[in-house]
PDB file of C-alpha atoms in Angstrom:
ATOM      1  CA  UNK A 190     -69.687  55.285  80.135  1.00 92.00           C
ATOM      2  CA  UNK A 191     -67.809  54.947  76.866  1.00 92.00           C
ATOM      3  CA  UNK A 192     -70.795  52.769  75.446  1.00 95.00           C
ATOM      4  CA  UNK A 193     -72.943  56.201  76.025  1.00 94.00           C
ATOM      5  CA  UNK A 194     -70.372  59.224  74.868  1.00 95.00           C
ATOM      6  CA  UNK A 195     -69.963  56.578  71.546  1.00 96.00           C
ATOM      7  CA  UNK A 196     -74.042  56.537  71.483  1.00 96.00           C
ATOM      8  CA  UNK A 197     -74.101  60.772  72.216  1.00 95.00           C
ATOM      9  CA  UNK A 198     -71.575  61.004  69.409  1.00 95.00           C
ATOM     10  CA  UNK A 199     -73.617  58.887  66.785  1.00 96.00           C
ATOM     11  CA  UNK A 200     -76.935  60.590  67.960  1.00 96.00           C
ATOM     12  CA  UNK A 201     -75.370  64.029  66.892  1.00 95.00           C
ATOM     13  CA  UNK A 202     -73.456  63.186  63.876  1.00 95.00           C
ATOM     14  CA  UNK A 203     -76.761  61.671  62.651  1.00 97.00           C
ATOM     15  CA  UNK A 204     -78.412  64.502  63.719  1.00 96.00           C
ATOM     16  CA  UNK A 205     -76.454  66.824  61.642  1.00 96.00           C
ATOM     17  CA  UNK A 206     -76.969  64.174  58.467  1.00 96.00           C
ATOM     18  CA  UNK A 207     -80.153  64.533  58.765  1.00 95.00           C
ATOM     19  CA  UNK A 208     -80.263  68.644  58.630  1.00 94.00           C
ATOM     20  CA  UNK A 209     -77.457  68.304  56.024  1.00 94.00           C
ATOM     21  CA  UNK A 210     -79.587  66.450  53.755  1.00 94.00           C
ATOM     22  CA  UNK A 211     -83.273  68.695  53.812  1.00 92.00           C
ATOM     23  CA  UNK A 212     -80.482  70.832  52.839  1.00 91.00           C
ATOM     24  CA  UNK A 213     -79.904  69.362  49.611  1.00 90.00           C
ATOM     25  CA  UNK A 214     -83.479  68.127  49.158  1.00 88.00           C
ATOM     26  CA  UNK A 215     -84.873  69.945  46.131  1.00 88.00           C
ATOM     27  CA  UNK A 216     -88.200  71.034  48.872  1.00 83.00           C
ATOM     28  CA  UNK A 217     -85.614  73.533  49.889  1.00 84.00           C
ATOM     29  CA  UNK A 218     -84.721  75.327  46.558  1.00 81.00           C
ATOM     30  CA  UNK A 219     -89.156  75.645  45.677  1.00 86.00           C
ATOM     31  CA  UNK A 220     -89.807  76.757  49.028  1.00 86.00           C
ATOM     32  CA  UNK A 221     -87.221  79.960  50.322  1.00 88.00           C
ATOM     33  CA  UNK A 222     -89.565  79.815  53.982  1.00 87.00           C
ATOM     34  CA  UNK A 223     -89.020  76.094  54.183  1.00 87.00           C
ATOM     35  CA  UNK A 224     -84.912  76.830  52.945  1.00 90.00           C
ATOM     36  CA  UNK A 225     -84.716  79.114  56.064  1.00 91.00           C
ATOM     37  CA  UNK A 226     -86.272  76.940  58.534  1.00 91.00           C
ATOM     38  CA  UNK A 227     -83.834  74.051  57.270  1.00 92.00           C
ATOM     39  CA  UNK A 228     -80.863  76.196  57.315  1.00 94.00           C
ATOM     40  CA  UNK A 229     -81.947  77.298  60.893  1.00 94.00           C
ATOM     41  CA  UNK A 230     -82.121  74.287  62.034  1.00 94.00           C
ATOM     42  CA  UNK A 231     -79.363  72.874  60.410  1.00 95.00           C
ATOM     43  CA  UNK A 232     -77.079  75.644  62.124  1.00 95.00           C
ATOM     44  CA  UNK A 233     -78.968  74.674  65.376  1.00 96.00           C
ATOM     45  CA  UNK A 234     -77.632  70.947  64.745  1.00 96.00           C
ATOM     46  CA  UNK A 235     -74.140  72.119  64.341  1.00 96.00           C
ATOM     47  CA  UNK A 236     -73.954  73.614  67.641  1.00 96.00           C
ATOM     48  CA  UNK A 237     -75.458  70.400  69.100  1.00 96.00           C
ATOM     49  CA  UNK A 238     -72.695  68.598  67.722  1.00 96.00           C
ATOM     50  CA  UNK A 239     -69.963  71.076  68.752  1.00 96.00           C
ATOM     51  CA  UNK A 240     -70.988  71.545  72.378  1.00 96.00           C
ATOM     52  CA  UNK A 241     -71.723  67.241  72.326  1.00 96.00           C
ATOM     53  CA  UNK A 242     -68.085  67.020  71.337  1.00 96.00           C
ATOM     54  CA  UNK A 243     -67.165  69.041  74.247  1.00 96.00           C
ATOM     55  CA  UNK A 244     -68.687  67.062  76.467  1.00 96.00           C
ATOM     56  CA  UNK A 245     -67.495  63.975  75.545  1.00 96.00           C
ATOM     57  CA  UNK A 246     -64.087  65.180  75.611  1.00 96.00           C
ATOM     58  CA  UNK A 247     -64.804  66.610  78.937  1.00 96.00           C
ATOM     59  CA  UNK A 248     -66.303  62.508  80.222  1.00 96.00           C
ATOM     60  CA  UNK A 249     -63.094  61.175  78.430  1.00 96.00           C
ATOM     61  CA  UNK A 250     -60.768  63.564  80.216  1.00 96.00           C
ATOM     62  CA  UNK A 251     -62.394  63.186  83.824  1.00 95.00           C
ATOM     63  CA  UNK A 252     -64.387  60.314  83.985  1.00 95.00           C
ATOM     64  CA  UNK A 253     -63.330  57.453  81.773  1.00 95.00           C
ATOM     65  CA  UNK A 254     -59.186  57.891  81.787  1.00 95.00           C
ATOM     66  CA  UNK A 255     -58.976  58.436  85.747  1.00 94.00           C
ATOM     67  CA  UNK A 256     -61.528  54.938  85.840  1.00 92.00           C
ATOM     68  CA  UNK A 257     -58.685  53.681  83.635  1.00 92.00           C
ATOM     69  CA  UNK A 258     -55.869  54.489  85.786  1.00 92.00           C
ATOM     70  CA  UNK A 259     -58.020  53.132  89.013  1.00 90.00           C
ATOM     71  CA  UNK A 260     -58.722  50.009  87.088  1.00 89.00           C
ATOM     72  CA  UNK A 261     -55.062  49.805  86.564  1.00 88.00           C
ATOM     73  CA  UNK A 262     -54.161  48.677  90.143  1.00 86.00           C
ATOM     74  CA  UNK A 263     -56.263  45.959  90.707  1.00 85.00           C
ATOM     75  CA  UNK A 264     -53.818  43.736  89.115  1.00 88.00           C
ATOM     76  CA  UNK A 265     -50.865  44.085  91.607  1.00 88.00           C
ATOM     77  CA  UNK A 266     -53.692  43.965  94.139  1.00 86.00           C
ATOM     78  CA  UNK A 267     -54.454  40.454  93.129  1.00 90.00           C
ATOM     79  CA  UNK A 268     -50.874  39.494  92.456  1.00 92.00           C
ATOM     80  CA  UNK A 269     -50.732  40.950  96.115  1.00 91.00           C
ATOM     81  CA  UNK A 270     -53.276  38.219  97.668  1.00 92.00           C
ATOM     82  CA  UNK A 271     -52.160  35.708  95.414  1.00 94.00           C
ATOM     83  CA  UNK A 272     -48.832  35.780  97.080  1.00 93.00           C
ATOM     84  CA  UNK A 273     -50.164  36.101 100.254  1.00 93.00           C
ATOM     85  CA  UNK A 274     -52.263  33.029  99.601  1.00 95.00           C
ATOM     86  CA  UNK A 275     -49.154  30.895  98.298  1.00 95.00           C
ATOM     87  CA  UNK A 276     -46.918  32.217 101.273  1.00 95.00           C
ATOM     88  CA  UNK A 277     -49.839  30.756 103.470  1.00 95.00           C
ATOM     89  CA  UNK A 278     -50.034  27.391 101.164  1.00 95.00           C
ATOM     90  CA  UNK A 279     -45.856  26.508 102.005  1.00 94.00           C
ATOM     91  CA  UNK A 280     -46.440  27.983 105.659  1.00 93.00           C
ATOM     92  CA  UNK A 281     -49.372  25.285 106.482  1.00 94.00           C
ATOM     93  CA  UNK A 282     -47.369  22.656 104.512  1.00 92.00           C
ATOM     94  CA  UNK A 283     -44.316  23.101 107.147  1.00 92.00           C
ATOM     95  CA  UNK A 284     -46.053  23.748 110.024  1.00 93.00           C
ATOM     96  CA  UNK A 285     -47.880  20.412 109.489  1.00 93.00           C
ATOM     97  CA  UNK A 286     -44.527  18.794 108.558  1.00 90.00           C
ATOM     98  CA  UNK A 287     -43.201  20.173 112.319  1.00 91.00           C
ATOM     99  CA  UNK A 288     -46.346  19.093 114.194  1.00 91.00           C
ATOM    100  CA  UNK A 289     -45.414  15.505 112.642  1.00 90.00           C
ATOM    101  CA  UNK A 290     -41.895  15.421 114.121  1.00 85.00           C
ATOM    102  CA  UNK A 291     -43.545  16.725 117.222  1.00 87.00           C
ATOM    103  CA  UNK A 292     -45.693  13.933 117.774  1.00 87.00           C
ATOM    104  CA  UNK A 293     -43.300  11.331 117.366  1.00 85.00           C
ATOM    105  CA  UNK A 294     -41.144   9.634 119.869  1.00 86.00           C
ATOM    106  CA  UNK A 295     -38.057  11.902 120.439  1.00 83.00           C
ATOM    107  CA  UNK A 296     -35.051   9.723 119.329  1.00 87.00           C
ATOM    108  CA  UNK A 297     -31.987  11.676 117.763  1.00 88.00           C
ATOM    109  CA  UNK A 298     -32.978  11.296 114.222  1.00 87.00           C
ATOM    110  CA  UNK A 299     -36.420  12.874 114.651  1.00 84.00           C
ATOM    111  CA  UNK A 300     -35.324  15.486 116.806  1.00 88.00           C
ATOM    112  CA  UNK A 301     -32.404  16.244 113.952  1.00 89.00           C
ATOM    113  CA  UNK A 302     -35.584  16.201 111.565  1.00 89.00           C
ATOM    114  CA  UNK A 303     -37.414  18.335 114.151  1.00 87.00           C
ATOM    115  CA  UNK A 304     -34.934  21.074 114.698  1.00 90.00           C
ATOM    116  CA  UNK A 305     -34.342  21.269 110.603  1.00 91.00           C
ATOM    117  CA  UNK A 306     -38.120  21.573 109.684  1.00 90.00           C
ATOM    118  CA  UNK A 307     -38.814  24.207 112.298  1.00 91.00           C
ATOM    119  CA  UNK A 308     -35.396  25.811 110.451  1.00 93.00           C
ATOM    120  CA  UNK A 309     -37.221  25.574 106.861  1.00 93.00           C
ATOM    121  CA  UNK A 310     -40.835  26.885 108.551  1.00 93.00           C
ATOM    122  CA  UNK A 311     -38.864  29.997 110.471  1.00 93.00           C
ATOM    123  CA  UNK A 312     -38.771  32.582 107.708  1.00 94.00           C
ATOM    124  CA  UNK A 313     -41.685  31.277 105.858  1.00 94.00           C
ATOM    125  CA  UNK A 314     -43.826  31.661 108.623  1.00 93.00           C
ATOM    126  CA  UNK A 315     -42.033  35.177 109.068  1.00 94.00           C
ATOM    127  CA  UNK A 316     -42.898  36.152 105.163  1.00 94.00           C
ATOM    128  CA  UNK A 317     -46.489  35.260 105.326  1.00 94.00           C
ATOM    129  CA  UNK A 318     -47.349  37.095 108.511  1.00 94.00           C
ATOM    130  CA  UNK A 319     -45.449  40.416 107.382  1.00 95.00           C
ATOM    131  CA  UNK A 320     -47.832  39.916 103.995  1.00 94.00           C
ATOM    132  CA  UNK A 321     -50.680  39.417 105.695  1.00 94.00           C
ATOM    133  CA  UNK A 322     -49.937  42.337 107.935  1.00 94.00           C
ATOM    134  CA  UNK A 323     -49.386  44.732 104.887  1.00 92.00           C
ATOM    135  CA  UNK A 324     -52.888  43.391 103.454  1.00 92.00           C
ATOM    136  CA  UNK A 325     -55.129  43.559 106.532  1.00 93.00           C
ATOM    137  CA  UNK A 326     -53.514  47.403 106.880  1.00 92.00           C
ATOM    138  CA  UNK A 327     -53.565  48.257 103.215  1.00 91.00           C
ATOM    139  CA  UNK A 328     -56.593  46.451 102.139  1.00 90.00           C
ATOM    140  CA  UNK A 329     -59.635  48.536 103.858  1.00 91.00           C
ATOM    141  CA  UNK A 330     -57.496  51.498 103.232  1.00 89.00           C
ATOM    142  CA  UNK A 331     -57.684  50.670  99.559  1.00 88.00           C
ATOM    143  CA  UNK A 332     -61.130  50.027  99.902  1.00 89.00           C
ATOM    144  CA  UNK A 333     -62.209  52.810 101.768  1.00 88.00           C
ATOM    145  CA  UNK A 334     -60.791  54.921  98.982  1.00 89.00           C
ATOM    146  CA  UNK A 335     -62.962  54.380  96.134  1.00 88.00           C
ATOM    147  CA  UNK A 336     -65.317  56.272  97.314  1.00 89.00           C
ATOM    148  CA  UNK A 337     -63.151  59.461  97.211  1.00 91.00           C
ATOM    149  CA  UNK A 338     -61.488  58.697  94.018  1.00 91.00           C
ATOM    150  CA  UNK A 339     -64.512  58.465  92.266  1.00 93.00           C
ATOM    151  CA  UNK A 340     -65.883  61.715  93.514  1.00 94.00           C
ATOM    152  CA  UNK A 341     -64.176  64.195  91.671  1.00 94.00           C
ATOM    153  CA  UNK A 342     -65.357  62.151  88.611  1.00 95.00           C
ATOM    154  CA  UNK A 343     -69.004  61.843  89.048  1.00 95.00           C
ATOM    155  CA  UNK A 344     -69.088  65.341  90.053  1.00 96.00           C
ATOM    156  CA  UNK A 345     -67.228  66.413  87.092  1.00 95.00           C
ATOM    157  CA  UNK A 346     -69.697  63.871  84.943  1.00 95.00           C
ATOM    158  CA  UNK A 347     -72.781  65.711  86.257  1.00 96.00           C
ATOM    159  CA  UNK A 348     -71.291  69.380  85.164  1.00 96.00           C
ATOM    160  CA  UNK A 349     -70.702  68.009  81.931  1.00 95.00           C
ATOM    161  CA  UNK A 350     -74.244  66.849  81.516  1.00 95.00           C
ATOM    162  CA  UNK A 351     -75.454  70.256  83.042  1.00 96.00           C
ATOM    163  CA  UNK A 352     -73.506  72.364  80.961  1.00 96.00           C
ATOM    164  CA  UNK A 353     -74.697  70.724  77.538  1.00 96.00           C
ATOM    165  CA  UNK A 354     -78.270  70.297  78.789  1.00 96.00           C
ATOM    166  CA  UNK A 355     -78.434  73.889  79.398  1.00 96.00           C
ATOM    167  CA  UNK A 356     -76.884  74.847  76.041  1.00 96.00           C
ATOM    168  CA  UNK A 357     -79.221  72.369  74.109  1.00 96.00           C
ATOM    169  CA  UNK A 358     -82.366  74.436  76.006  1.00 96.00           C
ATOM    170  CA  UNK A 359     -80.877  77.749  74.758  1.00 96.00           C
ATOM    171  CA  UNK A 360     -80.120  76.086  71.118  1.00 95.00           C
ATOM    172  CA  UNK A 361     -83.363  74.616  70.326  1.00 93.00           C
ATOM    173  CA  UNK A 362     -85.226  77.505  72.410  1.00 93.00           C
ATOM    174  CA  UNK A 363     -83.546  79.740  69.545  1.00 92.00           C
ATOM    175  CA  UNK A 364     -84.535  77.195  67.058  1.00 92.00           C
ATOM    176  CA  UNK A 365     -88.146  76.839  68.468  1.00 88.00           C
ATOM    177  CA  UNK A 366     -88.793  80.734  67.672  1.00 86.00           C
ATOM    178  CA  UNK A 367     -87.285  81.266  64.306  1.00 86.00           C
ATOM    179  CA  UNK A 368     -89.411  78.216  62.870  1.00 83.00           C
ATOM    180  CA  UNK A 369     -92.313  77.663  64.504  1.00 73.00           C
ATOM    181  CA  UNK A 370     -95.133  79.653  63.568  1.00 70.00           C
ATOM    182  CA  UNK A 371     -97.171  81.992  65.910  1.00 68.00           C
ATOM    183  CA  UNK A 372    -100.080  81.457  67.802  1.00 69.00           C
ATOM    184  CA  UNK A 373    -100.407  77.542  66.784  1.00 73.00           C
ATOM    185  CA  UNK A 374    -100.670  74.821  69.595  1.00 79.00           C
ATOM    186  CA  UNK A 375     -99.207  71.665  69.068  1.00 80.00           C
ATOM    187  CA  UNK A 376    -102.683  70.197  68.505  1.00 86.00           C
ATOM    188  CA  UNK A 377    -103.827  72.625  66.135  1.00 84.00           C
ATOM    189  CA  UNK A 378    -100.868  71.397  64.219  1.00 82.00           C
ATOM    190  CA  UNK A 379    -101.618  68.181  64.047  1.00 88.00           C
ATOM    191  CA  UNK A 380    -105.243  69.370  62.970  1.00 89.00           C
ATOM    192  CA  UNK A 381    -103.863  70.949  60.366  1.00 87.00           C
ATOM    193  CA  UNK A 382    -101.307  68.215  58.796  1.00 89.00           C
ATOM    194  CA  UNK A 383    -104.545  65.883  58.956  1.00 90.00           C
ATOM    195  CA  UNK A 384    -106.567  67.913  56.963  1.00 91.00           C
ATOM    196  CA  UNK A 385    -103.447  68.148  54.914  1.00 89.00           C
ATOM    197  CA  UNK A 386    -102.925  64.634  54.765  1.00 89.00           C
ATOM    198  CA  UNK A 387    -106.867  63.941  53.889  1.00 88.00           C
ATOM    199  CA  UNK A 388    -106.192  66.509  50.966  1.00 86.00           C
ATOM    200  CA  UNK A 389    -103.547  64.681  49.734  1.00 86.00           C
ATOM    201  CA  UNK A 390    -105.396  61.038  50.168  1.00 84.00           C
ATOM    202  CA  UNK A 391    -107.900  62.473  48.081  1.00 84.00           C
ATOM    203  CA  UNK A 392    -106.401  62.856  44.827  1.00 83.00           C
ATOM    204  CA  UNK A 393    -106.787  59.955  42.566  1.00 76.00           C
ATOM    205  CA  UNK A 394    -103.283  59.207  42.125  1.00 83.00           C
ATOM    206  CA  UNK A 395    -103.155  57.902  45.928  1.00 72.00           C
ATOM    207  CA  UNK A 396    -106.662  57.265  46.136  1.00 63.00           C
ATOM    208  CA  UNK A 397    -107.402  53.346  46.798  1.00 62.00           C
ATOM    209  CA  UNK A 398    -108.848  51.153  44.746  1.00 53.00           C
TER     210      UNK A 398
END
């Protein structure tokens, strides 16, 4: 997401560039028609950028920084399992130390060694099942969530886009009518710049050797 509002914000800026330089070409100051179509569309440009910038802002504000702050959790979540998974490490350890003592023959000593490792494995055992409780409960409720979190976002992502897409239709629909010229398809245009462009191709400063 932030890899396409940086490429949305280049597009425009270079957009606007571009219409700020015709502006400064000297084609503008022989040719007042061509000055006006340059100025229109370097006004046309501007708005682009402006209602872009929106946008973006808009993406930033509701998309990227909540995605941020959702990111955010994942790691206590971890430091969550690892613990868990640690806890379970030391309870396996005892448990396998008291199954030891419980296969041996029960003489005082062992049952001394018995009664003290059952002792250590008590509230180990105890700590590890109330995390694992908390993380079979919590975890598909955390889960189960994304979904909903992420909602409000997307649907606040595809506004954005809507919003700007139907501004840019109005902008360059404006645009479209104060430069293009009447009654001219777009492949009598091209007709036209290549007999143009053979006119051109014929004088004998381009004209190959």
């Amino acid at each position: 997401m932030k890899k396409s509002t940086d490429a949305d914000v280049a597009m425009s800026k270079s957009a606007v560039k571009i219409s700020s330089d015709l502006l400064s070409n000297p084609l503008c100051e022989q040719d007042p028609k061509f000055l006006e179509m340059v100025m229109a569309l370097d006004t046309a440009m501007k708005r682009m950028d402006s209602f872009n910038q929106e946008k973006v802002n808009q993406i930033q504000k509701t998309v990227i920084e909540p995605l941020k702050k959702f990111s955010s959790v994942f790691p206590s979540l971890n430091m969550a399992v690892k613990k868990r998974e640690q806890t379970l490490q030391d309870y396996k350890r005892l448990q396998s130390k008291v199954e030891k003592y419980e296969e041996k023959e029960k003489t005082g000593p062992v049952l001394a060694k018995l009664h003290q490792a059952r002792e250590e494995l008590r509230p180990v055992k105890e700590d590890f099942e109330a995390k694992n409780k908390q993380l079979l409960e919590e975890m598909p409720k955390f889960y189960s969530s994304r979904i909903d979190y992420f909602k409000p976002s997307f649907e606040s992502l595809i506004r954005a886009q809507v919003v700007y897409y139907t501004e840019m239709h109005k902008i360059f629909g404006d645009l479209t009518e104060q430069i293009a010229e009447p009654g001219l398809t777009d492949e009598q245009r091209e007709k036209e710049n290549e007999a143009k462009l053979s006119e051109l191709r014929a004088l004998s400063i381009v004209a190959d050797d």
